[in-house]
Every structure is written in structure tokens, then in C-alpha cells.
Amino acid sequence: MTDSSLNKWLIVIPARLRSTRLPEKPLADLAGKPLIVRVAENLGPLARSGALVVVATDSDKVMAVCSKAGIEATLTREDHPSGTDRCAEVAIAHKRPFILNVQGDEPFVNTDDLRGLMNAMESSEIAEMGTLCFENTNRAMAASPN
């Protein structure tokens, strides 16, 4: 994958305001900026190389924070059961061959790892949407609801 091919990519950041464990999590302060802003800013190198980065949210508050920070955001339906459903709603409106779901609470996601995933997806015959994961061998961590 070259930077010129990043224009094929839609990167969606789902951000639900009504988290049960941490209400208003996307707006939580992280070193002076809302968490959702930090996530989007971290994806800046991919956006500057042609990827379209869009926050998908059910909240006018998140929309306002994104607007103030110059981050593209779309207001999605409130009844989505998951971030993946929120991503799918945004993907319908943006015709890009590849969609990447980056969680709205991952401000430190490594863009080199994302590029690796994007390379793998572009090389695949069937993958159209992806998200990073890691093998977790720590049973206590895997069992934690957090």
C-alpha cells in the first residue's frame, strides 16, 4: 500500500456518549483535550495521506466538540447496538472500497499497525472492514468486563 492508495479508505471512529462504565467517555479530558479529539488527531497522518476520517456519534455534544476541533463527524442513529453498526451507517454515505473501524477510546493506537492491517485488507480478496486486535493470553485481563 502506498500513501496514494489511502484515498480508498474510510476510517470511522464510533463514539457513543452513553457508556455504562464511563458516561460521556468520548468527552473525557485527556491532557487538555477530549478523548475523541485525541483519537482523531492520532489518525492525522493517515488523513493527510488521503484517508477520510469520520467520527460516528449519537451525540450533539460530540458533534460540537468535533466541529470545534475541525474533525469531520456524522450524527448516527441512537439505537445502534454496537460501534460496528454505527460504522456501517457512515459507510453507506461514503463510497470508499475499504472501511477501517478505530475505536473511539483508543487515542494511542499505532498508525503503523493500522497501515499493516490496511495492507492486509488491500491484499485480501474478501475483507472490506477491519479493526485491530491482539492475542490475549492473560486470562484475568480477558475475563475483566473493563
PDB file of C-alpha atoms in Angstrom:
ATOM      1  CA  MET A   1       0.000   0.000   0.000  1.00  0.00           C
ATOM      2  CA  THR A   2       1.283   3.421  -0.916  1.00  0.00           C
ATOM      3  CA  ASP A   3       0.132   6.712   0.522  1.00  0.00           C
ATOM      4  CA  SER A   4      -1.641   7.426  -2.757  1.00  0.00           C
ATOM      5  CA  SER A   5      -3.902   4.429  -2.166  1.00  0.00           C
ATOM      6  CA  LEU A   6      -5.127   5.781   1.163  1.00  0.00           C
ATOM      7  CA  ASN A   7      -7.817   7.704  -0.716  1.00  0.00           C
ATOM      8  CA  LYS A   8      -9.618   4.341  -0.954  1.00  0.00           C
ATOM      9  CA  TRP A   9     -10.026   4.286   2.824  1.00  0.00           C
ATOM     10  CA  LEU A  10     -12.790   5.414   5.148  1.00  0.00           C
ATOM     11  CA  ILE A  11     -11.706   5.340   8.780  1.00  0.00           C
ATOM     12  CA  VAL A  12     -14.674   5.510  11.127  1.00  0.00           C
ATOM     13  CA  ILE A  13     -14.346   6.287  14.826  1.00  0.00           C
ATOM     14  CA  PRO A  14     -17.535   5.238  16.633  1.00  0.00           C
ATOM     15  CA  ALA A  15     -18.192   7.350  19.734  1.00  0.00           C
ATOM     16  CA  ARG A  16     -21.227   6.592  21.892  1.00  0.00           C
ATOM     17  CA  LEU A  17     -21.881   9.101  24.642  1.00  0.00           C
ATOM     18  CA  ARG A  18     -23.898   6.873  26.964  1.00  0.00           C
ATOM     19  CA  SER A  19     -21.283   4.381  28.083  1.00  0.00           C
ATOM     20  CA  THR A  20     -22.382   2.406  31.124  1.00  0.00           C
ATOM     21  CA  ARG A  21     -18.899   2.108  32.671  1.00  0.00           C
ATOM     22  CA  LEU A  22     -17.740   5.665  31.959  1.00  0.00           C
ATOM     23  CA  PRO A  23     -20.559   8.038  31.000  1.00  0.00           C
ATOM     24  CA  GLU A  24     -19.595  10.652  28.388  1.00  0.00           C
ATOM     25  CA  LYS A  25     -16.283   8.836  27.774  1.00  0.00           C
ATOM     26  CA  PRO A  26     -15.632  10.490  24.366  1.00  0.00           C
ATOM     27  CA  LEU A  27     -15.659  13.874  26.130  1.00  0.00           C
ATOM     28  CA  ALA A  28     -13.338  12.817  28.969  1.00  0.00           C
ATOM     29  CA  ASP A  29     -10.326  15.095  29.315  1.00  0.00           C
ATOM     30  CA  LEU A  30      -7.031  13.617  28.159  1.00  0.00           C
ATOM     31  CA  ALA A  31      -4.163  16.065  28.659  1.00  0.00           C
ATOM     32  CA  GLY A  32      -6.350  19.076  27.956  1.00  0.00           C
ATOM     33  CA  LYS A  33      -8.406  17.740  25.045  1.00  0.00           C
ATOM     34  CA  PRO A  34     -11.459  15.486  24.787  1.00  0.00           C
ATOM     35  CA  LEU A  35     -10.636  11.812  24.262  1.00  0.00           C
ATOM     36  CA  ILE A  36     -12.392  11.723  20.879  1.00  0.00           C
ATOM     37  CA  VAL A  37     -10.245  14.619  19.656  1.00  0.00           C
ATOM     38  CA  ARG A  38      -7.074  12.792  20.732  1.00  0.00           C
ATOM     39  CA  VAL A  39      -8.171   9.670  18.831  1.00  0.00           C
ATOM     40  CA  ALA A  40      -8.895  11.628  15.639  1.00  0.00           C
ATOM     41  CA  GLU A  41      -5.686  13.660  15.905  1.00  0.00           C
ATOM     42  CA  ASN A  42      -3.660  10.468  16.265  1.00  0.00           C
ATOM     43  CA  LEU A  43      -5.060   9.350  12.899  1.00  0.00           C
ATOM     44  CA  GLY A  44      -3.897  12.607  11.291  1.00  0.00           C
ATOM     45  CA  PRO A  45      -1.024  11.016   9.340  1.00  0.00           C
ATOM     46  CA  LEU A  46      -3.493   8.669   7.620  1.00  0.00           C
ATOM     47  CA  ALA A  47      -5.905  11.531   6.899  1.00  0.00           C
ATOM     48  CA  ARG A  48      -3.132  13.704   5.484  1.00  0.00           C
ATOM     49  CA  SER A  49      -2.223  10.797   3.190  1.00  0.00           C
ATOM     50  CA  GLY A  50      -5.727  10.592   1.738  1.00  0.00           C
ATOM     51  CA  ALA A  51      -7.866   8.529   4.117  1.00  0.00           C
ATOM     52  CA  LEU A  52     -11.214  10.024   5.106  1.00  0.00           C
ATOM     53  CA  VAL A  53     -11.536  10.017   8.908  1.00  0.00           C
ATOM     54  CA  VAL A  54     -15.067  10.427  10.300  1.00  0.00           C
ATOM     55  CA  VAL A  55     -16.342  10.279  13.870  1.00  0.00           C
ATOM     56  CA  ALA A  56     -19.686   8.441  14.047  1.00  0.00           C
ATOM     57  CA  THR A  57     -21.673   9.534  17.081  1.00  0.00           C
ATOM     58  CA  ASP A  58     -25.164   9.610  18.527  1.00  0.00           C
ATOM     59  CA  SER A  59     -24.487  12.841  20.414  1.00  0.00           C
ATOM     60  CA  ASP A  60     -24.838  16.519  19.626  1.00  0.00           C
ATOM     61  CA  LYS A  61     -22.185  17.168  22.314  1.00  0.00           C
ATOM     62  CA  VAL A  62     -19.641  15.003  20.487  1.00  0.00           C
ATOM     63  CA  MET A  63     -20.623  16.643  17.193  1.00  0.00           C
ATOM     64  CA  ALA A  64     -19.944  20.086  18.715  1.00  0.00           C
ATOM     65  CA  VAL A  65     -16.552  19.043  20.119  1.00  0.00           C
ATOM     66  CA  CYS A  66     -15.546  17.584  16.754  1.00  0.00           C
ATOM     67  CA  SER A  67     -16.725  20.667  14.870  1.00  0.00           C
ATOM     68  CA  LYS A  68     -14.738  22.949  17.167  1.00  0.00           C
ATOM     69  CA  ALA A  69     -11.617  20.816  16.594  1.00  0.00           C
ATOM     70  CA  GLY A  70     -12.110  20.678  12.801  1.00  0.00           C
ATOM     71  CA  ILE A  71     -12.853  16.950  12.827  1.00  0.00           C
ATOM     72  CA  GLU A  72     -15.428  15.523  10.428  1.00  0.00           C
ATOM     73  CA  ALA A  73     -18.298  13.860  12.279  1.00  0.00           C
ATOM     74  CA  THR A  74     -21.653  12.341  11.404  1.00  0.00           C
ATOM     75  CA  LEU A  75     -24.669  12.090  13.669  1.00  0.00           C
ATOM     76  CA  THR A  76     -25.877   8.488  13.627  1.00  0.00           C
ATOM     77  CA  ARG A  77     -28.985   6.808  14.965  1.00  0.00           C
ATOM     78  CA  GLU A  78     -29.150   6.359  18.734  1.00  0.00           C
ATOM     79  CA  ASP A  79     -30.395   2.768  18.611  1.00  0.00           C
ATOM     80  CA  HIS A  80     -27.262   1.119  17.218  1.00  0.00           C
ATOM     81  CA  PRO A  81     -26.263  -1.833  19.429  1.00  0.00           C
ATOM     82  CA  SER A  82     -22.556  -1.523  18.576  1.00  0.00           C
ATOM     83  CA  GLY A  83     -19.863   0.679  17.125  1.00  0.00           C
ATOM     84  CA  THR A  84     -19.741  -1.608  14.104  1.00  0.00           C
ATOM     85  CA  ASP A  85     -23.376  -0.748  13.346  1.00  0.00           C
ATOM     86  CA  ARG A  86     -22.513   2.942  13.684  1.00  0.00           C
ATOM     87  CA  CYS A  87     -19.627   2.405  11.229  1.00  0.00           C
ATOM     88  CA  ALA A  88     -21.914   0.680   8.761  1.00  0.00           C
ATOM     89  CA  GLU A  89     -24.326   3.625   8.794  1.00  0.00           C
ATOM     90  CA  VAL A  90     -21.480   6.027   7.976  1.00  0.00           C
ATOM     91  CA  ALA A  91     -20.027   3.690   5.334  1.00  0.00           C
ATOM     92  CA  ILE A  92     -23.296   3.775   3.375  1.00  0.00           C
ATOM     93  CA  ALA A  93     -22.939   7.539   2.982  1.00  0.00           C
ATOM     94  CA  HIS A  94     -19.265   7.415   1.931  1.00  0.00           C
ATOM     95  CA  LYS A  95     -18.463   5.253  -1.048  1.00  0.00           C
ATOM     96  CA  ARG A  96     -14.940   4.006  -0.326  1.00  0.00           C
ATOM     97  CA  PRO A  97     -13.786   0.474  -1.108  1.00  0.00           C
ATOM     98  CA  PHE A  98     -12.233  -0.067   2.341  1.00  0.00           C
ATOM     99  CA  ILE A  99     -13.521   0.738   5.808  1.00  0.00           C
ATOM    100  CA  LEU A 100     -11.487   0.718   8.995  1.00  0.00           C
ATOM    101  CA  ASN A 101     -13.117   0.847  12.432  1.00  0.00           C
ATOM    102  CA  VAL A 102     -10.905   2.547  15.029  1.00  0.00           C
ATOM    103  CA  GLN A 103     -12.441   2.549  18.492  1.00  0.00           C
ATOM    104  CA  GLY A 104     -13.235   5.955  19.973  1.00  0.00           C
ATOM    105  CA  ASP A 105     -11.397   5.139  23.187  1.00  0.00           C
ATOM    106  CA  GLU A 106      -8.020   4.268  21.636  1.00  0.00           C
ATOM    107  CA  PRO A 107      -6.074   7.542  21.500  1.00  0.00           C
ATOM    108  CA  PHE A 108      -2.721   5.770  21.297  1.00  0.00           C
ATOM    109  CA  VAL A 109      -3.461   3.274  18.535  1.00  0.00           C
ATOM    110  CA  ASN A 110      -0.309   2.803  16.487  1.00  0.00           C
ATOM    111  CA  THR A 111      -0.803   4.082  12.939  1.00  0.00           C
ATOM    112  CA  ASP A 112       1.952   1.752  11.692  1.00  0.00           C
ATOM    113  CA  ASP A 113      -0.113  -1.162  12.992  1.00  0.00           C
ATOM    114  CA  LEU A 114      -3.149   0.297  11.227  1.00  0.00           C
ATOM    115  CA  ARG A 115      -1.164   0.549   7.992  1.00  0.00           C
ATOM    116  CA  GLY A 116      -0.265  -3.138   8.406  1.00  0.00           C
ATOM    117  CA  LEU A 117      -3.930  -4.013   8.762  1.00  0.00           C
ATOM    118  CA  MET A 118      -4.773  -1.846   5.774  1.00  0.00           C
ATOM    119  CA  ASN A 119      -2.101  -3.591   3.695  1.00  0.00           C
ATOM    120  CA  ALA A 120      -3.506  -6.987   4.677  1.00  0.00           C
ATOM    121  CA  MET A 121      -7.029  -5.892   3.792  1.00  0.00           C
ATOM    122  CA  GLU A 122      -5.998  -4.490   0.411  1.00  0.00           C
ATOM    123  CA  SER A 123      -4.235  -7.766  -0.363  1.00  0.00           C
ATOM    124  CA  SER A 124      -7.306  -9.798   0.594  1.00  0.00           C
ATOM    125  CA  GLU A 125      -9.999 -10.776  -1.855  1.00  0.00           C
ATOM    126  CA  ILE A 126     -12.805 -10.526   0.715  1.00  0.00           C
ATOM    127  CA  ALA A 127     -12.003  -8.091   3.561  1.00  0.00           C
ATOM    128  CA  GLU A 128     -13.866  -4.773   3.386  1.00  0.00           C
ATOM    129  CA  MET A 129     -13.940  -3.755   7.049  1.00  0.00           C
ATOM    130  CA  GLY A 130     -11.427  -4.327   9.806  1.00  0.00           C
ATOM    131  CA  THR A 131     -10.243  -3.400  13.258  1.00  0.00           C
ATOM    132  CA  LEU A 132      -7.039  -4.146  15.123  1.00  0.00           C
ATOM    133  CA  CYS A 133      -6.927  -6.841  17.750  1.00  0.00           C
ATOM    134  CA  PHE A 134      -4.270  -8.664  19.686  1.00  0.00           C
ATOM    135  CA  GLU A 135      -3.887 -12.153  21.061  1.00  0.00           C
ATOM    136  CA  ASN A 136      -4.502 -12.007  24.778  1.00  0.00           C
ATOM    137  CA  THR A 137      -3.039 -14.848  26.820  1.00  0.00           C
ATOM    138  CA  ASN A 138      -3.728 -13.153  30.176  1.00  0.00           C
ATOM    139  CA  ARG A 139      -6.897 -14.891  31.416  1.00  0.00           C
ATOM    140  CA  ALA A 140      -7.583 -12.339  34.159  1.00  0.00           C
ATOM    141  CA  MET A 141      -7.444  -9.483  31.641  1.00  0.00           C
ATOM    142  CA  ALA A 142      -9.628 -11.381  29.203  1.00  0.00           C
ATOM    143  CA  ALA A 143     -12.239 -12.048  31.909  1.00  0.00           C
ATOM    144  CA  SER A 144     -12.392  -8.425  33.048  1.00  0.00           C
ATOM    145  CA  PRO A 145     -15.531  -6.555  31.950  1.00  0.00           C
ATOM    146  CA  ASN A 146     -13.380  -3.432  31.595  1.00  0.00           C
TER     147      ASN A 146
END
